[in-house]
mmCIF file of C-alpha atoms and ligand atoms in Angstrom:
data_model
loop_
_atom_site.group_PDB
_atom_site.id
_atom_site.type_symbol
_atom_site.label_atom_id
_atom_site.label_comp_id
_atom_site.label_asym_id
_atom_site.label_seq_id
_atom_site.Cartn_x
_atom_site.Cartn_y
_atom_site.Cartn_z
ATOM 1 C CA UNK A 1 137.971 113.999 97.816
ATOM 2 C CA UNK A 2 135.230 111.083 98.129
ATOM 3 C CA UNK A 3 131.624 111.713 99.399
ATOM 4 C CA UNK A 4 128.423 109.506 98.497
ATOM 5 C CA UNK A 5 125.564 110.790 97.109
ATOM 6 C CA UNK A 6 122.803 108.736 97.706
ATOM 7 C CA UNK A 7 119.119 109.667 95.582
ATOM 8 C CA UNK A 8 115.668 108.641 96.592
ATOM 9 C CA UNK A 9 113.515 107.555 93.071
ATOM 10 C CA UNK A 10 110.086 108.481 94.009
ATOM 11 C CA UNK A 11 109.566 112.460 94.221
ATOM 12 C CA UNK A 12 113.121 112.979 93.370
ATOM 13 C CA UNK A 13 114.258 111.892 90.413
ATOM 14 C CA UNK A 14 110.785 111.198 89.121
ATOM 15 C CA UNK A 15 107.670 111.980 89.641
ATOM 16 C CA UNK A 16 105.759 108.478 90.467
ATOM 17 C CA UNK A 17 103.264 110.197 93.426
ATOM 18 C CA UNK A 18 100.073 110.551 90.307
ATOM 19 C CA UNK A 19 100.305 106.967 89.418
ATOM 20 C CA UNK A 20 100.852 105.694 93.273
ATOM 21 C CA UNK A 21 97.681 108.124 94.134
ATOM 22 C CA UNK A 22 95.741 106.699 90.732
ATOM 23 C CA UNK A 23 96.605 103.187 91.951
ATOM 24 C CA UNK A 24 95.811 103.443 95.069
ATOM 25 C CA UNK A 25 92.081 105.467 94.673
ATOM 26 C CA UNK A 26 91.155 102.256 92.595
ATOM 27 C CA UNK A 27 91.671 100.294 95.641
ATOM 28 C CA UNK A 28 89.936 102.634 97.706
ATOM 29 C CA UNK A 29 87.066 103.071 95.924
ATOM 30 C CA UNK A 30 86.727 99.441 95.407
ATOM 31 C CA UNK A 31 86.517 99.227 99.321
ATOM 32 C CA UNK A 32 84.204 102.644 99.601
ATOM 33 C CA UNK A 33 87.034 104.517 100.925
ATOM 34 C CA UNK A 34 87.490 107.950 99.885
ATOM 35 C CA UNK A 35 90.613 108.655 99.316
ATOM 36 C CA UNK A 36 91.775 112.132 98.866
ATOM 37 C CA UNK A 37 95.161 114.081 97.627
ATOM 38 C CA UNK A 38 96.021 114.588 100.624
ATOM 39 C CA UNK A 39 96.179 111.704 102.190
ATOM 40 C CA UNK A 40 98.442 110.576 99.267
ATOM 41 C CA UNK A 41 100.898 113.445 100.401
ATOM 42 C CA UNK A 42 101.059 111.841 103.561
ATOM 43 C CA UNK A 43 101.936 108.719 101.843
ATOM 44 C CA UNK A 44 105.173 109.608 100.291
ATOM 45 C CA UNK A 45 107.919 107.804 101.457
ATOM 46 C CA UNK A 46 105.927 105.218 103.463
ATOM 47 C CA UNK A 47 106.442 102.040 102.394
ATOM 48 C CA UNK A 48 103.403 99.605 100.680
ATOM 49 C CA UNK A 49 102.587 97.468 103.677
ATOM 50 C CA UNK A 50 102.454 100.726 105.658
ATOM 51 C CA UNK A 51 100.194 102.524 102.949
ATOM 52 C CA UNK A 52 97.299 99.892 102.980
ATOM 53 C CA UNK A 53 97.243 100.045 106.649
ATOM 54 C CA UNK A 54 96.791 103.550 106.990
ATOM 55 C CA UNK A 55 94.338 103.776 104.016
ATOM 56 C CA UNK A 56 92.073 100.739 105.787
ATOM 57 C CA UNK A 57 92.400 102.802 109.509
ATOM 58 C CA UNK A 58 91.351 106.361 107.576
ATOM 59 C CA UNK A 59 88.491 104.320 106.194
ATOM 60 C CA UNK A 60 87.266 102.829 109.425
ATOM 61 C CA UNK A 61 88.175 99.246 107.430
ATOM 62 C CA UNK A 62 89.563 96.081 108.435
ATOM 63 C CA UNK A 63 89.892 93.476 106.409
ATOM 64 C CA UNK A 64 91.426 89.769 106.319
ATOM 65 C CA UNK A 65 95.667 89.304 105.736
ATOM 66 C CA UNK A 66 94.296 87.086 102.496
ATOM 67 C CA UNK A 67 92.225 90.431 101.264
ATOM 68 C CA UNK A 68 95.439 92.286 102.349
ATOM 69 C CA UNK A 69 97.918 90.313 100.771
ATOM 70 C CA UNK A 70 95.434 90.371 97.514
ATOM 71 C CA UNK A 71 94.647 94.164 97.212
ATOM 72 C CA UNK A 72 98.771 94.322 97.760
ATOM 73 C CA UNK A 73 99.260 92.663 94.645
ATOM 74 C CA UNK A 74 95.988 94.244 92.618
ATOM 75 C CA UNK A 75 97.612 97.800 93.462
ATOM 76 C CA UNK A 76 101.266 96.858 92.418
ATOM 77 C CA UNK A 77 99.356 95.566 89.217
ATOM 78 C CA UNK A 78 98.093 98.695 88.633
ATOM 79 C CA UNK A 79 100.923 100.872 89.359
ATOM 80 C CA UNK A 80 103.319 98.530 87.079
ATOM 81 C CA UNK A 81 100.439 99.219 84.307
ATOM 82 C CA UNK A 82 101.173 103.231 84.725
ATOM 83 C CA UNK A 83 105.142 102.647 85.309
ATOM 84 C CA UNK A 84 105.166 100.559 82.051
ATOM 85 C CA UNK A 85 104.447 103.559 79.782
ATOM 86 C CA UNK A 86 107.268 106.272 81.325
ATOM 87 C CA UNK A 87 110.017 107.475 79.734
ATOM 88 C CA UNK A 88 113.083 109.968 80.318
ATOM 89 C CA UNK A 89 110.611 112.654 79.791
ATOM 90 C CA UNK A 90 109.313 111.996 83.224
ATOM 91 C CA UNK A 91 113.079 112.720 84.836
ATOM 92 C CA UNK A 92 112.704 115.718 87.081
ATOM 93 C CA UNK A 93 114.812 119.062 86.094
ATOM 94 C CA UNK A 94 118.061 118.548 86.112
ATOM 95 C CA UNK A 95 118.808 115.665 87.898
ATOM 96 C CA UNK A 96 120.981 114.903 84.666
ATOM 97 C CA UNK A 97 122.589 117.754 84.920
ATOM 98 C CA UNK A 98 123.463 117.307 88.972
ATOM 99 C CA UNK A 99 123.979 113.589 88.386
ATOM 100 C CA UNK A 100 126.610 114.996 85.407
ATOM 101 C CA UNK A 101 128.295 116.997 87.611
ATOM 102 C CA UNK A 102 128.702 114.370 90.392
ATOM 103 C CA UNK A 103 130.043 111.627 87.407
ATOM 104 C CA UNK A 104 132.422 114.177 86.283
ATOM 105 C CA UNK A 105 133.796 114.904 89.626
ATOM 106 C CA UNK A 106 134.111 111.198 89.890
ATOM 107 C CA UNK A 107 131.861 110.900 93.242
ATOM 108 C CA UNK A 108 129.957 107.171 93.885
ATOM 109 C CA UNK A 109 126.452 107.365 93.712
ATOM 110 C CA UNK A 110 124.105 105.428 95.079
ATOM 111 C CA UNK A 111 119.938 104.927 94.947
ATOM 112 C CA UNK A 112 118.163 104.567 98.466
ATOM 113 C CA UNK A 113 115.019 103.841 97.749
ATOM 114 C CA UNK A 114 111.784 102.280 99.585
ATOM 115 C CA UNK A 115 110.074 100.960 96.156
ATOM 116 C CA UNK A 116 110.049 97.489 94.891
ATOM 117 C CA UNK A 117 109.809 99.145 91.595
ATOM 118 C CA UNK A 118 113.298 101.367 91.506
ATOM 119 C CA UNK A 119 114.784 98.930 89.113
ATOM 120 C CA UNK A 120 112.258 98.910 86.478
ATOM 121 C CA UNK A 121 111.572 102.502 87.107
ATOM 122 C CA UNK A 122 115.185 103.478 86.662
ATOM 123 C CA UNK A 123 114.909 101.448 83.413
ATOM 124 C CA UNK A 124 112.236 102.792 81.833
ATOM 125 C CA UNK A 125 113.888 106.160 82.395
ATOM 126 C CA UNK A 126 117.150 105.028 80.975
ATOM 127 C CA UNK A 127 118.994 106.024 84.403
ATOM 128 C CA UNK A 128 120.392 102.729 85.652
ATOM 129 C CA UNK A 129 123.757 102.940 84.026
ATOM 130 C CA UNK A 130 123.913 106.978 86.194
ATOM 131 C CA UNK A 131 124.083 104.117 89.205
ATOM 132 C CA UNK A 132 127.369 102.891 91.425
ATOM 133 C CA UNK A 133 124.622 101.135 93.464
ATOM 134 C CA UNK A 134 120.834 100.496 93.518
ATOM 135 C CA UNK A 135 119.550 99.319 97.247
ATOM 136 C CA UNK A 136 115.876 99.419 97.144
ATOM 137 C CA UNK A 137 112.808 97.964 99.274
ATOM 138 C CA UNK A 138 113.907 94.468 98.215
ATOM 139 C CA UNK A 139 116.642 95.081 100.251
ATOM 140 C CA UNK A 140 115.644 96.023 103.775
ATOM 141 C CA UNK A 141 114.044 94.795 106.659
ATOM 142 C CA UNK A 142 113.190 98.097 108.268
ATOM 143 C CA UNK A 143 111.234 100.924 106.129
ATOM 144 C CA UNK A 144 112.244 104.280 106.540
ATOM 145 C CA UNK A 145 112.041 106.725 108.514
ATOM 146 C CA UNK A 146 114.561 103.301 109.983
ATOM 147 C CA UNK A 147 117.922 104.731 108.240
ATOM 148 C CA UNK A 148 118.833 101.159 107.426
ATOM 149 C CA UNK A 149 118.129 101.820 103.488
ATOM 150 C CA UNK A 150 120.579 104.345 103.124
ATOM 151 C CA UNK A 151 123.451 102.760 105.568
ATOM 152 C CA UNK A 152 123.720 99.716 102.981
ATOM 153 C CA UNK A 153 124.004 102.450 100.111
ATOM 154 C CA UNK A 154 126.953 103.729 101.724
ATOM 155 C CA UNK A 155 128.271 100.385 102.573
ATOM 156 C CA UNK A 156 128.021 99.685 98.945
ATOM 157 C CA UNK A 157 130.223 102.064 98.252
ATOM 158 C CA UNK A 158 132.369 101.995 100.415
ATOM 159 C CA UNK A 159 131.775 105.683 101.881
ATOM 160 C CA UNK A 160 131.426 106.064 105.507
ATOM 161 C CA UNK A 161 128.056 107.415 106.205
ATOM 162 C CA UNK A 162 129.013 110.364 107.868
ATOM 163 C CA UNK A 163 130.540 111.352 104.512
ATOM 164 C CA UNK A 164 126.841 111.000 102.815
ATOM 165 C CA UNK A 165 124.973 113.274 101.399
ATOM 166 C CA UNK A 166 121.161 112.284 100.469
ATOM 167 C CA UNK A 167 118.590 113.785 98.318
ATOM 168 C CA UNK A 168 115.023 113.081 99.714
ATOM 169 C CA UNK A 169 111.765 114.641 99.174
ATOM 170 C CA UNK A 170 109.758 112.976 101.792
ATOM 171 C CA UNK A 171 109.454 113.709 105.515
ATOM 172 C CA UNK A 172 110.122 109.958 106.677
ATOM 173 C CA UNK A 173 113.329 110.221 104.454
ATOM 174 C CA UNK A 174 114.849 113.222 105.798
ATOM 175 C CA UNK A 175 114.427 111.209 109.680
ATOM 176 C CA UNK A 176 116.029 108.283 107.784
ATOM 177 C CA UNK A 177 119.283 110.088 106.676
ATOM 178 C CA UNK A 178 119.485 112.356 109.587
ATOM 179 C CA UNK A 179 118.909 109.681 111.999
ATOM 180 C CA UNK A 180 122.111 107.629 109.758
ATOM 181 C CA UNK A 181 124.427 110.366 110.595
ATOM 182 C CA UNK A 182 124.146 111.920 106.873
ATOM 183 C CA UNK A 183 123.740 115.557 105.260
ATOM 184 C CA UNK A 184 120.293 115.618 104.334
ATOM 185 C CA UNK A 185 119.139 117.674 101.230
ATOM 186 C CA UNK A 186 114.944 118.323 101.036
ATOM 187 C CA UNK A 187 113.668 118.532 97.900
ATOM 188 C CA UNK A 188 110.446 120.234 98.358
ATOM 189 C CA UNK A 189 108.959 122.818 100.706
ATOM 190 C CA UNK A 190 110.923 124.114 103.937
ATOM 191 C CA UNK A 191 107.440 123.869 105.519
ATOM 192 C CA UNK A 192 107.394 120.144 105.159
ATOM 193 C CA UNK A 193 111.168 119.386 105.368
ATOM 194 C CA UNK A 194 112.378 121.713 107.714
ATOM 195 C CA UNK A 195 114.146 119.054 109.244
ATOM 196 C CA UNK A 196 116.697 118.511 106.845
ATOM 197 C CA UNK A 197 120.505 120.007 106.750
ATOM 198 C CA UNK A 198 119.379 121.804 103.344
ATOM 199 C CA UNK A 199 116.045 122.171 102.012
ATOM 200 C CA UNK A 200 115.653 123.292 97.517
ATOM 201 C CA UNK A 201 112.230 123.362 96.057
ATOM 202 C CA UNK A 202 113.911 121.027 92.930
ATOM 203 C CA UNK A 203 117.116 120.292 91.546
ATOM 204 C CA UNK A 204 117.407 123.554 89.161
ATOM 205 C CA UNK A 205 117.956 125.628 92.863
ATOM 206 C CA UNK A 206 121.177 123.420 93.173
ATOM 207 C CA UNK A 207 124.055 124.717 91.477
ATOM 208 C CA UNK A 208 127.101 123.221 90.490
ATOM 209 C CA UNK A 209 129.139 125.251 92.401
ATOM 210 C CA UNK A 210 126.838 123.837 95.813
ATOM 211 C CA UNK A 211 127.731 120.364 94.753
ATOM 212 C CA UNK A 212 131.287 121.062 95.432
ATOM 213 C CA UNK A 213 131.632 122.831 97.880
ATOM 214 C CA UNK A 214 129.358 120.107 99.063
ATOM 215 C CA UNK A 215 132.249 117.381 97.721
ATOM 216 C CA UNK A 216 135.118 119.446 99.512
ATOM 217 C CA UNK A 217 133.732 119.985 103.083
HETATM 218 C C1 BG6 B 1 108.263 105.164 98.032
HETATM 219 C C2 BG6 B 1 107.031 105.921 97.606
HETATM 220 O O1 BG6 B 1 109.387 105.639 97.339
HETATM 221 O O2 BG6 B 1 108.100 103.770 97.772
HETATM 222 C C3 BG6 B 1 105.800 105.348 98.293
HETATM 223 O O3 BG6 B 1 107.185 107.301 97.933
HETATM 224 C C4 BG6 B 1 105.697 103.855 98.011
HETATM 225 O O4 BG6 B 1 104.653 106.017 97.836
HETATM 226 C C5 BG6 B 1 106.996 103.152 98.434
HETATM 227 O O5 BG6 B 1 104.618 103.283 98.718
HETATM 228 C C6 BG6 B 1 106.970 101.662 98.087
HETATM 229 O O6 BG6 B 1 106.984 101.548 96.689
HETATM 230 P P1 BG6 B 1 106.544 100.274 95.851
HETATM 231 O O7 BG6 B 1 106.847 100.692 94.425
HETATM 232 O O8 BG6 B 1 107.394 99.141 96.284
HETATM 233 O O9 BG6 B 1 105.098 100.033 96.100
HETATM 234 MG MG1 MG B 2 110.514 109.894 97.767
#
């Protein structure tokens, strides 16, 4: 028996949200924008474009596509500063052991990911290798909640999507994998992701013994 298991980075296998939020308050503040927790909350998931835009519109701003395109590239500076100094301590509870389990059982896993980032991320966390696939925000057109990220994971496995299962802990996520005909598993509060097939508070509520009966149905 063959199922995909497809893994958003960001909030699920590590925690990136502090440096995205520290990264992003330096913009803010350099505009006068106060920019809260959160608002950061609401930002998980959404893609970069998407985040400026909302940050300018909750701070009354507009500005010019050349300041745009600039504070863009001034906040993925900063953020790459942060990502730079990570290492495998930052990996979430066991999502070594889950990915383990799903390696043993020989399943294909895949990332689905909206970051630019997820390759040096997944590098600096020494989790590349755990990868049958990596698509990422380099490889889409559409952002999620647009399931298009995590229909060319399956693809590149070769599992039908219907026979995915995804781990996401944002709200735009869940949409995305629900909306591509995939079991959706929340990681995070049933308040927030209600919406999903399954919803854990973190990876040490999934047991090895969900995973396959997860793999066999
Ligand atoms: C998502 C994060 O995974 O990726 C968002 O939850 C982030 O906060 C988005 O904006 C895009 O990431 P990046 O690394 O390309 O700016
Ligand atoms: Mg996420």
């Amino acid at each position: 028996n063959k199922k995909g298991f497809i893994f958003d980075l960001d909030g699920v296998i590590v925690d990136t949200a502090k440096y995205h939020f520290l990264a992003w308050q330096q913009l803010a503040k350099g505009l006068d924008i106060n920019f809260t927790e959160e608002e950061n909350e609401q930002l998980k998931g959404v893609s970069r474009v998407r985040s400026l835009e909302k940050i300018l519109a909750w701070g009354n701003k507009t500005i010019s596509q050349d300041l745009f395109n600039e504070l863009m590239s001034k906040k993925n500076e900063e953020y790459l500063s942060y990502i730079a100094e990570m290492d495998e301590s930052e990996i979430l509870p066991d999502v070594p052991r889950v990915l383990n389990t799903l390696k043993a059982q020989n399943q294909p896993i895949s990332l689905g990911s909206a970051s630019k980032n997820a390759r040096i991320i997944l590098d600096r966390v020494h989790l590349k290798s755990s990868f049958d696939a990596i698509v990422d925000g380099n490889d889409v057109t559409k952002a999620k909640p647009d399931p298009e990220v995590f229909l060319i994971a399956a693809k590149e496995i070769n599992i039908k999507p219907e026979d995915c299962i995804v781990f996401e802990d944002s709200v735009a996520g869940v949409t995305a994998a629900n909306a591509a005909n995939m079991i959706s598993i929340g990681i995070g509060s049933k308040d927030v992701l209600g919406h999903a097939t399954y919803v854990f508070n973190d990876f040490t509520e999934i047991s090895d013994d969900f995973i396959k009966s997860l793999i066999e149905n």
